[in-house]
Short mmCIF file of C-alpha atoms and ligand atoms in Angstrom, two decimals:
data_model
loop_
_atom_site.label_atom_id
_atom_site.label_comp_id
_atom_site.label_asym_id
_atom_site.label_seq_id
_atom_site.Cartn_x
_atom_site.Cartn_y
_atom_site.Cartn_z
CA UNK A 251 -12.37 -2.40 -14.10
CA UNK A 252 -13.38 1.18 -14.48
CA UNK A 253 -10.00 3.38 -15.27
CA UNK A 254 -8.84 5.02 -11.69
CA UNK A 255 -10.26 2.17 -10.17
CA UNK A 256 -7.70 1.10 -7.47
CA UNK A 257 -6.63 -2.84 -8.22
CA UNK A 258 -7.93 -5.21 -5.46
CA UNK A 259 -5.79 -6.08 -2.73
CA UNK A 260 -5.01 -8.95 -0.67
CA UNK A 261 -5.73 -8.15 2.75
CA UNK A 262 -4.79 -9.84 5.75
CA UNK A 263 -6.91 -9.36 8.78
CA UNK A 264 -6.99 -10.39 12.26
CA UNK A 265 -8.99 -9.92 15.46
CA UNK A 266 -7.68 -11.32 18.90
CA UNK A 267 -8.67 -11.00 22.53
CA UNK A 268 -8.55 -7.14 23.01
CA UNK A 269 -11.66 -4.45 23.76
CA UNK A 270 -12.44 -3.26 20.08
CA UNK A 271 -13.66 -6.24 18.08
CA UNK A 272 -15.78 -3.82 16.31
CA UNK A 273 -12.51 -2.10 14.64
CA UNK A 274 -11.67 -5.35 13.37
CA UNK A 275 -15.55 -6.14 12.27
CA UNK A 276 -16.03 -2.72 10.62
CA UNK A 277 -12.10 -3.12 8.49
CA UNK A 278 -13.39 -6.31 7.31
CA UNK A 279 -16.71 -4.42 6.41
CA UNK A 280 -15.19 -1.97 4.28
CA UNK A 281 -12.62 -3.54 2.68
CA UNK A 282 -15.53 -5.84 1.15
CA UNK A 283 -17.02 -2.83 0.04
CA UNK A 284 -13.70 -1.40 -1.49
CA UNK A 285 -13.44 -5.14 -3.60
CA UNK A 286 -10.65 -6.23 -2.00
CA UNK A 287 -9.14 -9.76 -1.27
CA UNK A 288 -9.95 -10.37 2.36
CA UNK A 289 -8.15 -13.13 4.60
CA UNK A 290 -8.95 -13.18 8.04
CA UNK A 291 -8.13 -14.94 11.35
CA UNK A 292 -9.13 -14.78 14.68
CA UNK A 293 -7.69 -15.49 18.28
CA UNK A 294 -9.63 -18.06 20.32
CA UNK A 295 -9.88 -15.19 22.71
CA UNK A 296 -10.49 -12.65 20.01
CA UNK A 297 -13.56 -15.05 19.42
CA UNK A 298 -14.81 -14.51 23.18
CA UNK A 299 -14.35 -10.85 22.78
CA UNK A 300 -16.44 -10.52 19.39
CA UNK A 301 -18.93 -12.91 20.84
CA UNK A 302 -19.35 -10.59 24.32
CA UNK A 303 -18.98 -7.32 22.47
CA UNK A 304 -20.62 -7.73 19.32
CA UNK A 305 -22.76 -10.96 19.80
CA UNK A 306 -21.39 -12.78 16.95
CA UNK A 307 -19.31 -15.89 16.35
CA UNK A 308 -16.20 -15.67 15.06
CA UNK A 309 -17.28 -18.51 12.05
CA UNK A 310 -20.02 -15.37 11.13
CA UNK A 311 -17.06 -13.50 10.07
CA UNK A 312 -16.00 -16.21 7.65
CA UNK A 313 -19.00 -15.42 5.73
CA UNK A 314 -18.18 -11.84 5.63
CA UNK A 315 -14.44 -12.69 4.26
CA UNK A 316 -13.17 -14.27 1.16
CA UNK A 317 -11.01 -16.75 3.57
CA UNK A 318 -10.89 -17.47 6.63
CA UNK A 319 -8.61 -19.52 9.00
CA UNK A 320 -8.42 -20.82 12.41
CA UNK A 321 -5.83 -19.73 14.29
CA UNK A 322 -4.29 -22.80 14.95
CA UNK A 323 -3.66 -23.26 11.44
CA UNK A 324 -0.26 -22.27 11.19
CA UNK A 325 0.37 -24.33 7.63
CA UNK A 326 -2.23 -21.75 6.16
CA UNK A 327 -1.14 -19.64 3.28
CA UNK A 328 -0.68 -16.45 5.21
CA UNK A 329 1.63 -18.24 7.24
CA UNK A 330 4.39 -18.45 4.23
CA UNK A 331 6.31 -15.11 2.82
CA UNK A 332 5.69 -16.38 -0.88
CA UNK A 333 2.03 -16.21 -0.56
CA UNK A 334 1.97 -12.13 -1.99
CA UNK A 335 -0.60 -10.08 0.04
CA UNK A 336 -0.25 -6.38 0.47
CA UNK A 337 -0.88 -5.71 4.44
CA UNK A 338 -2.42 -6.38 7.59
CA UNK A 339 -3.89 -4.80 10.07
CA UNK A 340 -4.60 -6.92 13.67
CA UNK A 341 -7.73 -4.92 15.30
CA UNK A 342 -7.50 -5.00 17.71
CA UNK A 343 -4.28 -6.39 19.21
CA UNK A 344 -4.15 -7.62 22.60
CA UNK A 345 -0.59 -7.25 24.74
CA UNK A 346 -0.31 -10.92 24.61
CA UNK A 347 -0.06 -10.60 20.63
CA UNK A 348 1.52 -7.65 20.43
CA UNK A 349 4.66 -9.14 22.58
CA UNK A 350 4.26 -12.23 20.29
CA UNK A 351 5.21 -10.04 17.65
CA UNK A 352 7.77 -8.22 19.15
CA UNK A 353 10.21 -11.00 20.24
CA UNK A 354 9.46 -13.10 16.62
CA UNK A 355 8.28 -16.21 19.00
CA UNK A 356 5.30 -16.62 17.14
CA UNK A 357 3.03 -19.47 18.66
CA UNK A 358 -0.61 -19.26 16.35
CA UNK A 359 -1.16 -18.26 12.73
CA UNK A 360 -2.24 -14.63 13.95
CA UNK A 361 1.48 -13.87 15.01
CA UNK A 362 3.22 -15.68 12.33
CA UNK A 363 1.24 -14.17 9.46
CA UNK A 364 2.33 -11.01 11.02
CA UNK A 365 5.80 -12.02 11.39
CA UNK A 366 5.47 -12.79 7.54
CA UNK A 367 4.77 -9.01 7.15
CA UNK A 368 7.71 -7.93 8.79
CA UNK A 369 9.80 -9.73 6.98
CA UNK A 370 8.67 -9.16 4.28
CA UNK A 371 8.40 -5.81 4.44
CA UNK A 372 5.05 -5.38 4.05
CA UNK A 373 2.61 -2.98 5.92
CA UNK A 374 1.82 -3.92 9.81
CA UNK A 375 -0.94 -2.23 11.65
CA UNK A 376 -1.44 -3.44 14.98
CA UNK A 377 -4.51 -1.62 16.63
CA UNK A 378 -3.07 -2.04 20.26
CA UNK A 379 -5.24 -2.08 22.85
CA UNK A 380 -5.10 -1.78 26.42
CA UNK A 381 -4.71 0.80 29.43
CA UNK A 382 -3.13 1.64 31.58
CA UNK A 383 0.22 0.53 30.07
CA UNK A 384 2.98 -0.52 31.90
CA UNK A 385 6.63 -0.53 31.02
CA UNK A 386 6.86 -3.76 29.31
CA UNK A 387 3.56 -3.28 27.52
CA UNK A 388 5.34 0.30 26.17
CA UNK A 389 8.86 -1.76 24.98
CA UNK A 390 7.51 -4.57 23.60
CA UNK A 391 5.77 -1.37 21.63
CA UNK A 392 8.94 0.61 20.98
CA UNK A 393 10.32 -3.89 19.89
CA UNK A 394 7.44 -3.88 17.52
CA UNK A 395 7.94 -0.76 15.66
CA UNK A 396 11.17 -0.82 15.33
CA UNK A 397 10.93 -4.33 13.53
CA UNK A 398 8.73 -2.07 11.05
CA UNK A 399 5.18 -2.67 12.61
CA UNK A 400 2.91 0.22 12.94
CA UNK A 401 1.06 0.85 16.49
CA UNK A 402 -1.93 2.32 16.41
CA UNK A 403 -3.97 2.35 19.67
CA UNK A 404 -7.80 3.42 19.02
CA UNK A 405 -7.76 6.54 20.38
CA UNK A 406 -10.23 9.26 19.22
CA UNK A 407 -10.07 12.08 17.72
CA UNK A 408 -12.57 14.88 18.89
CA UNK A 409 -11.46 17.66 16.99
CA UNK A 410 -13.65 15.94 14.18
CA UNK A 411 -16.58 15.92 16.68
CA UNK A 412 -18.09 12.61 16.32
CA UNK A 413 -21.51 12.38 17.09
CA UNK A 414 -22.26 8.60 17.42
CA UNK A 415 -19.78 5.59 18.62
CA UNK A 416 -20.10 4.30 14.63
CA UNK A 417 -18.84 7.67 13.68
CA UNK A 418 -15.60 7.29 16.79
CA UNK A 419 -14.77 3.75 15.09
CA UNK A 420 -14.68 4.65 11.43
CA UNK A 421 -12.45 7.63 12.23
CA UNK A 422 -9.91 5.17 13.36
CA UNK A 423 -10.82 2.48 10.64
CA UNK A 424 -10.15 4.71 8.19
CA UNK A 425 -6.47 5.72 10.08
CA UNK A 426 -5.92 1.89 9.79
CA UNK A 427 -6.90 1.67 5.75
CA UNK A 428 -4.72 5.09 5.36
CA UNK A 429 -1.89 2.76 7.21
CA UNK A 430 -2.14 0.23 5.03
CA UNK A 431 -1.89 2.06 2.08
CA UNK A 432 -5.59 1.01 0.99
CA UNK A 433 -7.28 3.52 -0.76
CA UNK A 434 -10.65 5.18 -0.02
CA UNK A 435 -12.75 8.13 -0.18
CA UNK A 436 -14.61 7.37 3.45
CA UNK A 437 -14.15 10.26 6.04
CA UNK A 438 -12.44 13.89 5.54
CA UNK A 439 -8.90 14.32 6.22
CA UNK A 440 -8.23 17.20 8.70
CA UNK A 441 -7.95 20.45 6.83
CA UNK A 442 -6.71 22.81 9.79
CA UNK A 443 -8.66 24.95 11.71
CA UNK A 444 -10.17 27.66 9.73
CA UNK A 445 -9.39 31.03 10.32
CA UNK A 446 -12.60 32.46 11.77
CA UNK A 447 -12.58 29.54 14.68
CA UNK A 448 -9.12 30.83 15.81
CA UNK A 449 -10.32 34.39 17.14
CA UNK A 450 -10.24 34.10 20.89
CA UNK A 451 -8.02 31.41 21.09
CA UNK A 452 -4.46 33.40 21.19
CA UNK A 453 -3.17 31.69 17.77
C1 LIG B 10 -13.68 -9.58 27.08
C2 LIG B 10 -12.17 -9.51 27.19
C3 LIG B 10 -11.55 -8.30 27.05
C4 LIG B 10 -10.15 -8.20 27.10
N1 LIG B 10 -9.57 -7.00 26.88
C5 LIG B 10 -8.22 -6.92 26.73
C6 LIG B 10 -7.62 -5.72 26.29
O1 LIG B 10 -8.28 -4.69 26.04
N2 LIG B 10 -6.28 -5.73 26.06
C7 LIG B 10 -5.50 -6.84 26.27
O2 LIG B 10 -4.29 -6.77 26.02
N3 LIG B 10 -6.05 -7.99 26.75
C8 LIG B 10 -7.39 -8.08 26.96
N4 LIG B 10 -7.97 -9.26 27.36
C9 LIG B 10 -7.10 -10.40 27.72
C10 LIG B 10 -6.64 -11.19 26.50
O3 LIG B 10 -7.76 -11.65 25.80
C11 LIG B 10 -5.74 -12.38 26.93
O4 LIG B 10 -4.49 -11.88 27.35
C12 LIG B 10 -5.57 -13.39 25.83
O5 LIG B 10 -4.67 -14.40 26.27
C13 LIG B 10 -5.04 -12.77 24.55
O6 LIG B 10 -4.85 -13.80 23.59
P1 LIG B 10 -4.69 -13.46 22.04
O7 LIG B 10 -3.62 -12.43 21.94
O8 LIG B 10 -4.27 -14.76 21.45
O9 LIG B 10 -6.00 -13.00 21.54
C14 LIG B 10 -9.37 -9.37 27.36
C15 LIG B 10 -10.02 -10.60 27.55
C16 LIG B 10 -11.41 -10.68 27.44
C17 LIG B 10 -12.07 -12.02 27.61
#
């Protein structure tokens, strides 16, 4: 390995039945390209969602992974604290999931790998999707992030004016390797708006 190189990870990834599967499709893209240790898992209705957004079967994805499970396997190795992996990100995270994770009653190997990160103390990024939001949808939130998960709906950011919908997705997909503590040179962090583009606007 070249010195500076960052070492490879083990990376725990998982799609389930939200809009988004491309934020989960595009992680599991770059992290491949980064030379890290992929494991990933999808919901049964994460499958129906990659299959009517993207066109593609969930099993495709096990090609693009170094491991992949199904989610009813819940003896799998993600599904046990001493199996050492660094994150995990779930993009995107449907409500159903998310208030899986919240109350700890974990019912597929999606929720209890992430259950494993919790407890472990390991990095959480759940890429929660839905809208509008209701009350419950906004505790079982405030549940999950106080238990040490991170929520990170995929919400754009046009003050980098992206041009495309690739360009809208790898903003955030970068946000979610940033989360996880995944290095990577992709994308520009904001650098403030420079001085010349504040006349006229009162600042
Ligand atoms: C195409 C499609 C899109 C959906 N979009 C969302 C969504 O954006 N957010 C959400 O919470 N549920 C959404 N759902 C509903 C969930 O898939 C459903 O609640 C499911 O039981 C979630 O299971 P899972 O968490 O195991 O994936 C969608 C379902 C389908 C089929």
């Amino acid at each position: 390995m070249m010195s500076g190189t960052p070492p490879p990870r083990r990376v725990v990834v998982a799609i389930t039945g939200a809009s988004g599967a491309v934020y989960g499709a595009r992680l599991l893209e770059l992290l491949r390209e980064l030379g890290h240790e992929t494991h990933v898992v999808v919901s049964r209705a994460g499958a129906l969602a990659l299959q009517q957004e993207l066109g593609i079967e969930a099993r495709a994805l096990g090609q693009r992974s170094d491991f992949f499970y199904s989610a009813a396997d819940v003896g799998a190795r993600i599904a046990s604290g001493s199996f050492r992996t660094h994150a995990m990100a779930i993009a995107p995270c449907s409500i159903r999931t998310l208030a899986e994770i919240a109350t700890g009653v974990t019912s597929s190997l999606v929720t209890r790998a992430a259950d494993v990160m919790l407890k472990e103390r390991r990095r959480l990024v759940l890429v929660v999707r839905e809208t509008p939001l209701h009350t419950g949808h906004i505790r079982r939130m405030l549940e999950a992030s106080e238990a040490g998960a991170i929520i990170l709906p995929p919400v754009p950011a046009f003050y980098f004016h992206p041009q495309t919908i690739g360009q809208m997705v790898d903003q955030t997909v970068h946000r979610i390797l940033d989360l996880m503590e995944i290095a990577h040179g992709f994308g520009a962090a904001w650098d403030g708006i420079a001085p010349a583009d504040r006349a006229g606007a009162g600042a």
